[in-house]
Amino acid sequence: MAITSAPARSRLDQEPLAGLPPETLLELYWQMLRSRRLDERAWTLHRQGKIAFHISAMGHEAAQAGAACALRRGHDYVVPYYRDLTLVLSLGYTPRDFMLGLFGKQGEVTSGARQMPSHWSLRSANVVSTSSPVATQISHAAGLALACKLRGDDRVALACIGEGATSQGEWYEGLNWAAVHKLPFICLVQNNVYAISVPVDRQMAVPNVADRAAAFGMPGVVVDGNDVLAVYEAMKAAVDRARAGEGPTLVEAKTYRVVPHSSDDDDRSYRTRDEVELWKKRDPILRFRAKLEAAGLLTPDQQSEHEARAQAEVDEAVQFAQAAPYPDVALAAGGVYAPLPQEA
Ligand SMILES: Cc1ncc(C[n+]2csc(CCOP(=O)(O)OP(=O)(O)O)c2C)c(N)n1
Ligand SMILES: [Mg+2]
């Protein structure tokens, strides 16, 4: 039977910190904070004319850190989308990796700097590279989940996507396939209200992306995407389900992109400043910080230490990437075209 759940209620009232040990809670906070500081620097570097392009995870940190925490790193497959900076950092991507990508320098791990930034991949963490056309990653992830099932291993495949891209045919095909074959697949939709300038109510006539899960025959769960522990709990339930052979889950994390779509976008043309300011008050990092402070897990001194460490890592990564050489021009087409055949 198809199930579409009501919006998942955070169980924090019963389990204030999702049953996670203090070190894991602090690690979650660290991943979110470091991602934000890297992201802020990327915007600055762009406005200084030092990098060509940036697309931001700002506002999505809780959705992504919570999702990463529910996975077995280096074991499960992850097919991210371009906004997943916090997710890939949580899985092992480093600040240097990120900055090498922004500067297009030699040593960039995903493609030797041949791709645009934010086309993440990381072999050691089973993070699979995606194409630029949105939603193509869904078929890739469903295929990986099928492979996991055929091999009989206990891996799951996670695909991330924005709510706008769920209008694409490949999203429907991938989710349908995953449900029909009861695959160990999780689709995490990061619903940030906009697909560039197009608001969500111009994308679909139902209030939640997760409402569509019923049509595939899989559970659909709505979760507060700015509450890292609520996302973790929803994702953990979906991962456990997939690992137990019970099939796929559609998780929709409701969040908001507090900056323009990318460094090429001017969001003043399609949304009000009041709306943006309202969502800034729901900042996922400040919310989690307050929770940790209230639980006595983060003192002001520890907070300062986290900030200093994040700034130091960002500074070091920027210096490293700026000093790195550009890739050899002769390698520009490497990995793109097969070697030319020998002349007869
Ligand atoms: C097939 C396809 N159409 C259009 C684009 C251009 N494009 C890139 S991102 C984007 C918006 C996607 O919005 P959403 O899925 O909500 O993700 P968000 O950026 O909001 O996180 C569009 C239209 C593309 N990359 N691929
Ligand atoms: Mg969106």
XYZ file of C-alpha atoms and ligand atoms in Angstrom:
371
model
C 0.000 0.000 0.000
C 1.218 3.463 -0.811
C 1.782 5.657 2.185
C 2.195 9.384 2.290
C 2.913 10.394 5.821
C 1.869 13.598 7.444
C 4.768 16.004 7.949
C 7.258 14.131 10.080
C 7.164 15.536 13.594
C 10.547 16.054 15.133
C 10.850 13.662 18.077
C 13.058 16.081 19.889
C 10.513 16.503 22.641
C 11.027 12.833 23.513
C 14.666 12.460 22.514
C 16.083 15.961 22.850
C 19.228 15.262 20.859
C 18.141 12.345 18.683
C 19.984 9.845 20.840
C 23.312 10.929 19.366
C 26.468 11.060 21.489
C 28.007 14.480 22.221
C 30.948 13.946 19.847
C 28.588 13.233 16.945
C 26.478 16.289 17.781
C 29.565 18.497 17.840
C 30.784 16.949 14.588
C 27.437 17.830 12.985
C 27.798 21.394 14.182
C 31.389 21.577 12.968
C 30.485 20.334 9.483
C 27.709 22.916 9.173
C 29.844 25.773 10.477
C 32.884 24.986 8.309
C 30.693 24.641 5.239
C 29.132 28.064 5.910
C 32.500 29.754 6.340
C 33.833 28.184 3.134
C 30.675 29.207 1.328
C 30.926 32.809 2.542
C 34.540 32.995 1.371
C 33.535 31.655 -2.032
C 31.064 34.549 -2.451
C 33.761 37.021 -1.416
C 36.267 35.528 -3.851
C 33.704 35.770 -6.609
C 32.892 39.413 -5.879
C 36.650 40.128 -5.830
C 36.853 38.690 -9.346
C 39.127 35.844 -8.269
C 36.851 32.950 -9.199
C 34.343 32.631 -12.039
C 31.380 30.904 -10.434
C 29.901 29.732 -7.152
C 26.674 27.944 -6.266
C 25.855 27.920 -2.604
C 24.679 25.549 0.125
C 23.832 28.424 2.461
C 20.642 27.605 4.337
C 20.813 23.921 3.346
C 23.503 22.930 5.861
C 21.182 21.093 8.254
C 19.493 19.088 5.512
C 22.846 17.951 4.157
C 24.749 17.335 7.403
C 21.771 15.421 8.810
C 21.633 13.251 5.689
C 25.367 12.484 5.744
C 25.159 11.487 9.400
C 22.585 8.791 8.591
C 24.860 7.085 6.028
C 27.796 4.734 6.376
C 30.586 6.804 4.862
C 32.597 5.094 2.145
C 30.130 2.210 2.111
C 26.871 3.649 0.815
C 26.627 5.360 -2.574
C 25.881 9.067 -2.778
C 24.835 10.880 -5.935
C 24.681 14.525 -4.903
C 23.563 17.630 -6.714
C 25.435 20.901 -7.151
C 24.154 22.472 -3.899
C 25.585 19.680 -1.719
C 28.713 21.351 -0.335
C 27.941 20.442 3.304
C 27.052 16.884 2.303
C 30.297 16.204 0.468
C 32.397 17.925 3.156
C 30.715 15.686 5.720
C 31.668 12.671 3.610
C 35.349 13.563 3.331
C 35.725 16.238 0.657
C 38.239 18.774 2.010
C 38.351 22.586 1.985
C 41.368 22.314 -0.325
C 39.367 20.114 -2.711
C 36.624 22.743 -2.747
C 38.960 25.677 -3.334
C 40.928 23.859 -6.052
C 37.591 23.393 -7.813
C 36.656 27.072 -7.491
C 40.028 28.232 -8.801
C 40.179 25.497 -11.484
C 43.637 24.435 -10.397
C 45.772 21.349 -10.899
C 44.957 18.539 -8.475
C 41.228 19.219 -8.424
C 39.846 15.805 -7.437
C 36.637 15.456 -9.423
C 37.900 16.033 -12.955
C 41.340 17.614 -12.875
C 39.564 20.996 -13.111
C 37.856 20.170 -16.406
C 34.349 20.455 -14.945
C 32.598 23.461 -13.449
C 32.871 23.753 -9.661
C 30.332 21.816 -7.557
C 30.171 18.765 -9.834
C 31.221 16.719 -6.846
C 32.714 13.271 -6.872
C 34.935 11.439 -4.419
C 35.907 7.879 -5.161
C 37.002 7.100 -1.583
C 33.540 8.042 -0.282
C 31.508 6.462 -3.132
C 30.346 9.917 -4.190
C 29.459 9.621 -7.851
C 29.861 12.476 -10.311
C 26.736 13.970 -11.813
C 25.936 15.676 -15.073
C 24.753 19.264 -15.305
C 21.233 18.520 -16.621
C 19.128 18.388 -13.477
C 17.557 15.044 -12.397
C 19.917 12.840 -14.421
C 21.466 11.826 -11.094
C 18.234 10.083 -10.124
C 18.590 7.379 -12.786
C 22.243 6.935 -11.860
C 21.373 6.438 -8.197
C 18.485 4.066 -8.948
C 20.897 2.037 -11.100
C 23.419 1.931 -8.269
C 20.689 0.782 -5.893
C 19.762 -1.982 -8.330
C 23.401 -3.067 -8.424
C 23.476 -3.171 -4.601
C 20.391 -5.356 -4.594
C 21.694 -7.714 -7.290
C 24.985 -8.094 -5.457
C 23.155 -8.774 -2.227
C 25.235 -6.324 -0.230
C 23.803 -4.005 2.390
C 24.639 -0.699 0.757
C 22.068 1.978 0.027
C 22.107 4.695 -2.637
C 21.181 8.275 -1.815
C 20.316 10.816 -4.510
C 19.806 14.494 -3.718
C 17.794 16.905 -5.824
C 16.041 20.262 -5.643
C 12.248 20.526 -5.699
C 12.234 22.235 -9.107
C 14.103 19.367 -10.739
C 11.420 16.927 -9.592
C 9.387 18.251 -12.552
C 11.804 16.412 -14.845
C 10.831 13.069 -16.395
C 13.941 11.338 -15.089
C 12.847 11.916 -11.521
C 9.582 10.039 -12.149
C 11.329 7.252 -14.054
C 13.968 6.736 -11.378
C 11.560 6.729 -8.445
C 9.114 4.459 -10.239
C 11.897 2.002 -11.046
C 13.162 2.066 -7.463
C 9.680 1.366 -6.075
C 8.818 -1.392 -8.561
C 12.055 -3.222 -7.763
C 12.026 -2.347 -4.031
C 15.509 -0.922 -4.270
C 17.680 0.342 -1.386
C 17.245 3.898 -2.596
C 16.572 7.207 -0.866
C 15.696 10.388 -2.689
C 16.337 13.487 -0.560
C 14.549 16.477 -2.026
C 15.916 19.766 -0.699
C 12.885 21.984 -1.176
C 14.180 25.545 -0.963
C 11.021 27.099 -2.477
C 12.649 28.274 -5.732
C 14.089 26.794 -8.906
C 16.176 29.828 -9.803
C 13.307 32.351 -10.187
C 10.406 29.882 -10.368
C 8.537 29.443 -7.054
C 7.418 25.991 -6.001
C 3.722 26.734 -6.564
C 4.513 27.123 -10.269
C 6.180 23.693 -10.277
C 3.431 21.567 -8.757
C -0.217 21.660 -7.726
C 0.309 19.710 -4.482
C 1.729 21.279 -1.309
C 4.552 18.790 -0.834
C 6.899 16.959 -3.191
C 6.510 14.015 -0.799
C 2.779 13.836 -1.628
C 3.804 12.348 -4.977
C 5.363 9.315 -3.263
C 1.928 7.670 -3.135
C 1.895 7.492 -6.923
C 5.098 5.458 -6.896
C 4.134 3.213 -3.994
C 6.752 4.348 -1.516
C 6.650 6.303 1.747
C 6.906 10.072 1.474
C 8.171 12.009 4.474
C 8.225 15.756 5.017
C 10.782 17.075 7.478
C 11.930 20.483 8.720
C 15.079 20.866 6.647
C 16.481 23.541 8.950
C 16.484 21.159 11.924
C 19.555 18.969 11.570
C 18.400 16.382 14.088
C 14.949 16.049 12.534
C 16.584 15.474 9.140
C 18.946 12.929 10.663
C 16.047 11.014 12.198
C 13.999 11.007 8.988
C 17.013 9.942 6.949
C 18.034 7.293 9.476
C 14.570 5.723 9.253
C 14.783 5.751 5.434
C 18.297 4.267 5.423
C 17.334 1.555 7.920
C 14.341 0.684 5.767
C 16.438 0.470 2.619
C 19.128 -1.612 4.314
C 16.511 -4.009 5.647
C 15.301 -4.701 2.089
C 12.036 -2.808 2.548
C 12.525 -0.490 -0.434
C 12.920 3.192 -1.232
C 11.789 6.329 0.587
C 11.199 9.874 -0.590
C 12.329 12.389 2.034
C 11.489 16.047 1.497
C 13.483 18.527 3.597
C 11.779 21.933 3.646
C 14.378 24.655 3.656
C 15.269 27.934 1.938
C 18.122 29.270 -0.153
C 19.058 32.516 1.624
C 21.359 33.724 -1.170
C 20.828 34.013 -4.938
C 20.664 30.780 -6.965
C 24.284 31.200 -8.017
C 26.857 33.943 -8.347
C 25.231 34.772 -11.731
C 21.743 35.371 -10.298
C 20.085 38.505 -8.895
C 17.269 37.318 -6.637
C 15.873 40.831 -6.124
C 13.963 40.382 -9.378
C 11.751 37.571 -8.051
C 11.499 37.700 -4.225
C 11.185 40.286 -1.508
C 13.892 41.184 0.987
C 11.352 40.663 3.786
C 10.930 37.041 2.762
C 14.686 36.440 2.754
C 15.105 38.154 6.133
C 12.347 36.000 7.624
C 14.185 32.832 6.603
C 17.506 34.153 7.873
C 15.921 34.162 11.326
C 15.439 30.394 10.928
C 19.121 29.852 10.210
C 19.872 26.140 10.703
C 23.306 26.729 12.221
C 22.128 29.286 14.784
C 19.211 27.021 15.693
C 21.478 24.053 16.317
C 23.996 26.178 18.163
C 21.276 27.357 20.559
C 20.219 23.751 21.133
C 23.790 22.637 21.876
C 24.335 25.584 24.200
C 21.106 24.832 26.064
C 22.249 21.213 26.492
C 25.568 22.414 27.873
C 27.475 20.850 24.975
C 28.866 24.030 23.462
C 30.406 26.685 25.693
C 31.310 30.191 24.440
C 34.993 29.180 24.505
C 34.329 26.093 22.411
C 32.284 28.179 19.998
C 35.224 30.585 19.581
C 37.560 27.650 19.032
C 35.287 26.243 16.335
C 35.180 29.639 14.613
C 38.951 30.070 14.760
C 39.532 26.582 13.411
C 37.051 27.095 10.587
C 38.636 30.422 9.591
C 42.098 28.851 9.695
C 41.011 25.972 7.449
C 39.369 28.345 4.998
C 42.428 30.637 4.870
C 44.781 27.710 4.391
C 42.651 26.217 1.604
C 42.445 29.539 -0.251
C 46.208 30.091 -0.016
C 46.859 26.534 -1.167
C 44.556 26.824 -4.181
C 45.833 30.275 -5.158
C 49.425 29.020 -5.086
C 48.625 25.830 -7.037
C 49.466 25.782 -10.761
C 46.830 25.600 -13.480
C 46.480 22.210 -15.162
C 48.585 21.480 -18.214
C 46.680 22.680 -21.290
C 47.534 19.425 -23.075
C 45.321 17.611 -20.525
C 42.245 19.741 -21.204
C 40.462 17.064 -23.247
C 41.718 14.134 -21.167
C 39.011 11.797 -20.008
C 36.614 13.412 -22.472
C 37.658 12.022 -25.860
C 39.172 8.623 -26.654
C 42.678 8.712 -28.155
C 42.614 9.390 -31.889
C 43.055 6.234 -33.972
C 46.480 5.745 -35.597
C 46.565 7.044 -39.158
C 46.517 4.207 -41.681
C 17.516 19.752 -17.681
C 17.969 21.094 -17.153
N 17.179 22.156 -17.305
C 17.570 23.367 -16.827
C 18.777 23.497 -16.192
C 19.208 24.841 -15.638
N 19.063 24.809 -14.187
C 20.137 24.584 -13.395
S 19.723 24.598 -11.784
C 18.107 24.928 -12.136
C 17.114 25.110 -11.029
C 16.883 23.868 -10.240
O 16.096 24.194 -9.118
P 15.864 23.155 -7.974
O 15.758 21.789 -8.537
O 14.749 23.631 -7.138
O 17.237 23.175 -7.159
P 17.882 24.395 -6.348
O 18.874 25.037 -7.278
O 16.797 25.319 -5.969
O 18.555 23.785 -5.175
C 17.906 25.015 -13.495
C 16.595 25.302 -14.124
C 19.597 22.348 -16.074
N 20.780 22.374 -15.463
N 19.160 21.160 -16.544
Mg 14.851 24.711 -5.384
